[in-house]
PDB file of C-alpha atoms in Angstrom:
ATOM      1  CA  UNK N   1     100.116  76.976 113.435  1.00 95.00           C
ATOM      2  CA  UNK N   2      97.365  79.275 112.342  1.00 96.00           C
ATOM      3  CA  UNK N   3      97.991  81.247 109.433  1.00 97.00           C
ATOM      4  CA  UNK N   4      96.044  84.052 106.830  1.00 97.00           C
ATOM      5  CA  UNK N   5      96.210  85.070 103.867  1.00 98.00           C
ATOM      6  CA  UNK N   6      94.841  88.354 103.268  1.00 97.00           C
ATOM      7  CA  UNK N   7      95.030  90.737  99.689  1.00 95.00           C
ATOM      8  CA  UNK N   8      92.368  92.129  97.548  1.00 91.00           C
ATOM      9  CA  UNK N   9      91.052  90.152  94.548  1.00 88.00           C
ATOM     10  CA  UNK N  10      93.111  88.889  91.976  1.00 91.00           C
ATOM     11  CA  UNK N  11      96.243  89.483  94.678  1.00 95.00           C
ATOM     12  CA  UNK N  12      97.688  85.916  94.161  1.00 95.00           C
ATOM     13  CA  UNK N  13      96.671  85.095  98.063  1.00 96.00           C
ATOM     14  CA  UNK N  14      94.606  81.410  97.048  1.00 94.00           C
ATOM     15  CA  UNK N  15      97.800  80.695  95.420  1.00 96.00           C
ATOM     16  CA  UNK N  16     100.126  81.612  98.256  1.00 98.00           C
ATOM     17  CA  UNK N  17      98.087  80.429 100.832  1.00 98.00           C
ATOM     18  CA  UNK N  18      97.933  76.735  98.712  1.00 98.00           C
ATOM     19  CA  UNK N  19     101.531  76.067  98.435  1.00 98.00           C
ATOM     20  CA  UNK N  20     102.158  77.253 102.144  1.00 98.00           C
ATOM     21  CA  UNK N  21      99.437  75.322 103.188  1.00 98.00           C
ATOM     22  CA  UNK N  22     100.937  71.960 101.181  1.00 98.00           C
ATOM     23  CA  UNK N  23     104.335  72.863 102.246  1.00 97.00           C
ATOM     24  CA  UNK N  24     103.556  72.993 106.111  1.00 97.00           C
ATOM     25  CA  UNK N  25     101.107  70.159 105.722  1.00 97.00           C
ATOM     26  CA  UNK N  26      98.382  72.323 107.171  1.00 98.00           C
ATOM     27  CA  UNK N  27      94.225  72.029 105.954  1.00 98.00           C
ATOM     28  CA  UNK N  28      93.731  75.436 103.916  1.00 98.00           C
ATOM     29  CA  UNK N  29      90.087  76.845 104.387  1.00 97.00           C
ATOM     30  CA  UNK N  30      89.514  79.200 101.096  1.00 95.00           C
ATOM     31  CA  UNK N  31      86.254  80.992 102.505  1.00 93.00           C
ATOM     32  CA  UNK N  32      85.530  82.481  98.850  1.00 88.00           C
ATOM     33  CA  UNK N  33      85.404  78.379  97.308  1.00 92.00           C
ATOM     34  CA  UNK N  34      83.522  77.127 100.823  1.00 94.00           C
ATOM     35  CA  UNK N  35      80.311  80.285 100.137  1.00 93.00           C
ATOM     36  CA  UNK N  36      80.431  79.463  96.782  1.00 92.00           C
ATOM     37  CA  UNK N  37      80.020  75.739  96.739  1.00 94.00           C
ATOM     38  CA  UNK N  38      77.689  76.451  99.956  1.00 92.00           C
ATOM     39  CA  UNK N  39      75.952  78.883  97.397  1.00 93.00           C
ATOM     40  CA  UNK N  40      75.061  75.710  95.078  1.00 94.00           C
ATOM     41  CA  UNK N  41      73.122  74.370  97.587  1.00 94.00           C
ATOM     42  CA  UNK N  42      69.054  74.403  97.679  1.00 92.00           C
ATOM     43  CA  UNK N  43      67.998  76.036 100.866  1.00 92.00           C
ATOM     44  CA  UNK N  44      67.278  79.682 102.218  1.00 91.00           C
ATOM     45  CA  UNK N  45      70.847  80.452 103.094  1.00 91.00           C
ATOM     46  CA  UNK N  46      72.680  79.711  99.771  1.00 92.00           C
ATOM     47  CA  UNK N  47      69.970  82.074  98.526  1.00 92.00           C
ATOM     48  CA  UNK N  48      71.304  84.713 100.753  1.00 89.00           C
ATOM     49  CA  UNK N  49      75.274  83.984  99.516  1.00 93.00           C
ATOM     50  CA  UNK N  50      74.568  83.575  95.619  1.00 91.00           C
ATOM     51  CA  UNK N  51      72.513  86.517  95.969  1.00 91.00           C
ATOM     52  CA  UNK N  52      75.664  88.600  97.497  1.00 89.00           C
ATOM     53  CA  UNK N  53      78.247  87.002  95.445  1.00 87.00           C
ATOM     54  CA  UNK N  54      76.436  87.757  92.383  1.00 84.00           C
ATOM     55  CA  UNK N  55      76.419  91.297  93.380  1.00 83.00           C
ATOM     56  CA  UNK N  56      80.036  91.206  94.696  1.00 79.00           C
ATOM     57  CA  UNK N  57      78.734  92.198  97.677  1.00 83.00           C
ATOM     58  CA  UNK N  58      79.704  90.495 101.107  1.00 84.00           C
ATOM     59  CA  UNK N  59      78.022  87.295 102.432  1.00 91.00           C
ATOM     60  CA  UNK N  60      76.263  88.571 105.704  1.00 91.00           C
ATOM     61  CA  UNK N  61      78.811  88.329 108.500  1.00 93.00           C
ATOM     62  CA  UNK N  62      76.360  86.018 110.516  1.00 93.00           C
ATOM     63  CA  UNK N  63      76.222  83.519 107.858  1.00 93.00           C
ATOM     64  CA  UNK N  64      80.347  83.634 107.176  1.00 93.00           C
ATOM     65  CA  UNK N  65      81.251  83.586 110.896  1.00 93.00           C
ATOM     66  CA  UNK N  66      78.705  80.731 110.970  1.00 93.00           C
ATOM     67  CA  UNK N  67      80.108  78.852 108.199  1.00 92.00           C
ATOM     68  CA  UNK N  68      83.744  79.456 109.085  1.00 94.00           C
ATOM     69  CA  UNK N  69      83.255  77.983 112.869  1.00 93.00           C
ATOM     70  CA  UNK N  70      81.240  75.278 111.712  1.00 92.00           C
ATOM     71  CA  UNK N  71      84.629  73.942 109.239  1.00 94.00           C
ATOM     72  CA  UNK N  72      86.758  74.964 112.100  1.00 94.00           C
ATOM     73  CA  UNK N  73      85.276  72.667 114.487  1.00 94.00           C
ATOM     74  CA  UNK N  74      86.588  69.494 111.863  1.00 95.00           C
ATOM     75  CA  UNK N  75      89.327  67.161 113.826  1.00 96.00           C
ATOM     76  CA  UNK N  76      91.488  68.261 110.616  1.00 96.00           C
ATOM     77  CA  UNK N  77      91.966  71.880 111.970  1.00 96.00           C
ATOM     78  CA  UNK N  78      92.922  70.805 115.524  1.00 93.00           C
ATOM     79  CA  UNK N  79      96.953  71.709 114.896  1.00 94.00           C
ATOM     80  CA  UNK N  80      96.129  74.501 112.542  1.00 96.00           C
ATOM     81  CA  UNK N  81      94.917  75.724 109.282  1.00 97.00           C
ATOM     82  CA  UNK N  82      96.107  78.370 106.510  1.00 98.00           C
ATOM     83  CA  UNK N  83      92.893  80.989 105.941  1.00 97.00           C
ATOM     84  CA  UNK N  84      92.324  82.589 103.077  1.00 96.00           C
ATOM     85  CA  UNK N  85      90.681  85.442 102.053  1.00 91.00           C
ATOM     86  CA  UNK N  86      89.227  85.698 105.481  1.00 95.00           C
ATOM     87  CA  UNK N  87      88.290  87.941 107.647  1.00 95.00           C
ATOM     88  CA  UNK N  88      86.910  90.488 105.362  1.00 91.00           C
ATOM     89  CA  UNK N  89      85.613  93.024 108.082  1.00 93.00           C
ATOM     90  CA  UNK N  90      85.683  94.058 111.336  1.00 92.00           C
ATOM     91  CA  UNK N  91      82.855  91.480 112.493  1.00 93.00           C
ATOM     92  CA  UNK N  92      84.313  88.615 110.832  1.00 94.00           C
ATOM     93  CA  UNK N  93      87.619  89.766 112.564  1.00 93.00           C
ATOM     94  CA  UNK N  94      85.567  89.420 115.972  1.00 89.00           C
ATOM     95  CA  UNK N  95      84.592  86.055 115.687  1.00 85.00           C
ATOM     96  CA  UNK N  96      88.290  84.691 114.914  1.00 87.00           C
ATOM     97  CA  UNK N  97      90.428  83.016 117.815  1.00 79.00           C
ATOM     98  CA  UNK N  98      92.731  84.801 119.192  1.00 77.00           C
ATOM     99  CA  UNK N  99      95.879  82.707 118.643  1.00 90.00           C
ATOM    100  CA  UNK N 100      96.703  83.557 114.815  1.00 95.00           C
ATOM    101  CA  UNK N 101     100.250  82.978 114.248  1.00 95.00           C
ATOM    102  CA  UNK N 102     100.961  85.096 111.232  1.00 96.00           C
ATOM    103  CA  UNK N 103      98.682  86.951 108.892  1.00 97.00           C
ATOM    104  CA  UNK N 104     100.203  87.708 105.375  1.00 98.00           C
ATOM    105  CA  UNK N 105      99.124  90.441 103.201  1.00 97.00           C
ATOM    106  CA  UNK N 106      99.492  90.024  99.610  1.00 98.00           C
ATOM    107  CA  UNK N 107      99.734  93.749  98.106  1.00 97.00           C
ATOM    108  CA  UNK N 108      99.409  94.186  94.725  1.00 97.00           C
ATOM    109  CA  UNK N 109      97.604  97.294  92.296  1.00 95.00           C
ATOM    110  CA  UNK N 110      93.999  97.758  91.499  1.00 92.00           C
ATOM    111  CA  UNK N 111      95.239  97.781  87.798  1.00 91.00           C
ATOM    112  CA  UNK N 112      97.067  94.232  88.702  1.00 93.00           C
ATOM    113  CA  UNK N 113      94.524  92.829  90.317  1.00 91.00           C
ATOM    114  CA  UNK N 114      91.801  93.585  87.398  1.00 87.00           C
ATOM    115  CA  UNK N 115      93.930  92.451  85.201  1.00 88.00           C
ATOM    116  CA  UNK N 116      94.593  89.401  86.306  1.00 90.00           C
ATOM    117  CA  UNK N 117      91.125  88.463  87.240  1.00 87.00           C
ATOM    118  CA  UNK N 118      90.118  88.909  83.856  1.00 84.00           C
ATOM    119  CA  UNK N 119      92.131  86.796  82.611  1.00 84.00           C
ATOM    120  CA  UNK N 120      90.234  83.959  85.025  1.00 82.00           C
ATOM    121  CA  UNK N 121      86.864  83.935  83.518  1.00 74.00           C
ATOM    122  CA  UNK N 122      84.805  83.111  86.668  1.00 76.00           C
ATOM    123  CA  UNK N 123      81.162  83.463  86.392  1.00 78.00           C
ATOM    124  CA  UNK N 124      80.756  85.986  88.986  1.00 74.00           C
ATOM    125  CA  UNK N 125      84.025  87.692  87.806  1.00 79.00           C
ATOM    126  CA  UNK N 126      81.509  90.833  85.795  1.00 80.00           C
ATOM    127  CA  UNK N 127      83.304  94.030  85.626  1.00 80.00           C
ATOM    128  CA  UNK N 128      80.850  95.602  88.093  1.00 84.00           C
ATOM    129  CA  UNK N 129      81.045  92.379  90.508  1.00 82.00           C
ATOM    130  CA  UNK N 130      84.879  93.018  90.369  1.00 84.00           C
ATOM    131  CA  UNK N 131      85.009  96.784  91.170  1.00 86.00           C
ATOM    132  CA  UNK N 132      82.715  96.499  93.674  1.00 86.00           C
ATOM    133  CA  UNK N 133      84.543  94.188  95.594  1.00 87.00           C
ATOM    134  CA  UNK N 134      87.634  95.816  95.339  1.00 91.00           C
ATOM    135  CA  UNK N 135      86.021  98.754  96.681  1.00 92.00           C
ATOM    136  CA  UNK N 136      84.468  96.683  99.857  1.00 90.00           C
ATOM    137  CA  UNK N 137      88.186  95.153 100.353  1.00 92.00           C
ATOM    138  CA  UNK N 138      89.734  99.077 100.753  1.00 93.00           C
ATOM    139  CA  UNK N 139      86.718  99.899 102.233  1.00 95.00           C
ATOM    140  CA  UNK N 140      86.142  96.565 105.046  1.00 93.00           C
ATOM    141  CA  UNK N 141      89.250  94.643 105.152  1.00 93.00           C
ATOM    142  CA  UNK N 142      92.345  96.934 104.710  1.00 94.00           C
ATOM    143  CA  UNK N 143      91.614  98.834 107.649  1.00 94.00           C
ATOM    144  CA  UNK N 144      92.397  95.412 109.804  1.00 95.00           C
ATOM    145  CA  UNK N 145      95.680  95.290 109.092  1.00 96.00           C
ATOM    146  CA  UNK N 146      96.756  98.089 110.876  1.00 95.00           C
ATOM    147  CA  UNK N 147      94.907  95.643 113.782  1.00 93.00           C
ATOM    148  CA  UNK N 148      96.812  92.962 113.025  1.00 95.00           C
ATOM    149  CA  UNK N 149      99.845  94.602 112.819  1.00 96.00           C
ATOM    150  CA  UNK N 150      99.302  96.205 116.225  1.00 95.00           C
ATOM    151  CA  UNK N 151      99.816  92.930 117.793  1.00 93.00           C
ATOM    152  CA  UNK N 152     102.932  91.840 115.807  1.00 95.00           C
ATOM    153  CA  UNK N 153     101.492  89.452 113.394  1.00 96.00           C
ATOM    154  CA  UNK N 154     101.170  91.147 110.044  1.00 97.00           C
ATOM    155  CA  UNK N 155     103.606  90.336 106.667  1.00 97.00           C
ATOM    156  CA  UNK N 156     103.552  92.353 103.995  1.00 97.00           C
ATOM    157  CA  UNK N 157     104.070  90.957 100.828  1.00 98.00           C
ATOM    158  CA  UNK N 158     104.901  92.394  97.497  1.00 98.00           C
ATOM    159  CA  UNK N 159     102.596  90.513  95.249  1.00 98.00           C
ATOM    160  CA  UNK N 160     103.521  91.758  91.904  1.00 97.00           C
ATOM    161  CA  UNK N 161     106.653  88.999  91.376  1.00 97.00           C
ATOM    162  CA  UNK N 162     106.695  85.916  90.024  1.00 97.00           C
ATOM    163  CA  UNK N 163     104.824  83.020  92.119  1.00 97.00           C
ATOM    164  CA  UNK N 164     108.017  81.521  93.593  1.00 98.00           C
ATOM    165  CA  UNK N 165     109.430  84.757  94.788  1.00 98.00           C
ATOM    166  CA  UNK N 166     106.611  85.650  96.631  1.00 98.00           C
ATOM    167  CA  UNK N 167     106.749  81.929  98.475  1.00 98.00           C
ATOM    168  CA  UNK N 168     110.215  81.853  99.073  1.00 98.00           C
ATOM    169  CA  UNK N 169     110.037  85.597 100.795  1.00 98.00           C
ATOM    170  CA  UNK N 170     106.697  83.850 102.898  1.00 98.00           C
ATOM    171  CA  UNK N 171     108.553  80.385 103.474  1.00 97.00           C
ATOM    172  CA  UNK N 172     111.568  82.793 105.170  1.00 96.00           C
ATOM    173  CA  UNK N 173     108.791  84.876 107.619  1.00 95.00           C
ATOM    174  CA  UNK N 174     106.333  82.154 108.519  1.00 94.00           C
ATOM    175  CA  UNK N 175     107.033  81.844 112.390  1.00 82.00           C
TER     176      UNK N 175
END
């Protein structure tokens, strides 16, 4: 089973996508924790992603698409995977296989979303870093799930209830 978890920051997806990802037994890939740990690293590319996370600015497809593959290919993933926070464009969408099970959308407000993230204290959580990638997800990623829901595969999910609501409503659509 190959599942995503899509919303805009602060949406409560990392959270959903962890306890369906325990609760199906499935490896979760959280491509916002992989580019920044990747981003620690000493070499040309992690350049490239702390310079665009600092920014909140996207990681260059190449590099994400790259990355994502590269975890993909782990024995682990064989039987499936929960994805989170990825694909965040059109090009990213490209390079995913074409057997995705279910893709869940976490919907919450702009004014939720800030508002929660502030309360996380990340170091590239700066007011400016946070609008402006609020404004890339409208902008990038919202427009795919119209895509995915073309093909039958899209869930979307109130986000603004409590944690275990929002599970129990994805435990009862996860196909």
């Amino acid at each position: 089973m190959k599942i995503i978890f899509l919303g805009g920051q602060g949406s409560g997806k990392s959270t959903q996508a962890k306890l369906l990802a325990e609760k199906l037994n499935l490896p979760r890939v959280e491509m916002g924790q992989v580019l920044r740990d990747k981003a620690q690293e000493n070499d040309q590319t992690s350049q490239f992603i702390k310079k665009a996370l600092d920014s909140g600015s996207l990681v260059p497809d190449t590099i994400a698409i790259e990355t994502l593959k590269g975890i993909l290919r782990g024995k682990e993933y064989e039987n499936g995977y929960v994805l989170d926070g990825y694909p965040r464009n059109a090009a990213q969408m490209e390079g995913l296989e074409n057997d995705i099970d279910n893709v869940f959308y976490i919907k919450v407000s702009d004014e939720e979303a800030i508002s929660r993230l502030t309360l996380r204290a990340r170091e590239d959580d700066t007011n400016e870093a946070l609008t402006r990638r609020l404004e890339i997800y409208h902008q990038e990623t919202e427009p795919l799930l119209s895509k995915f829901k073309n093909v039958g595969i899209l869930d979307e999910v109130d986000g603004e209830r409590s944690i275990e609501e929002i599970h129990e409503d994805i435990l009862k659509r996860t196909k």
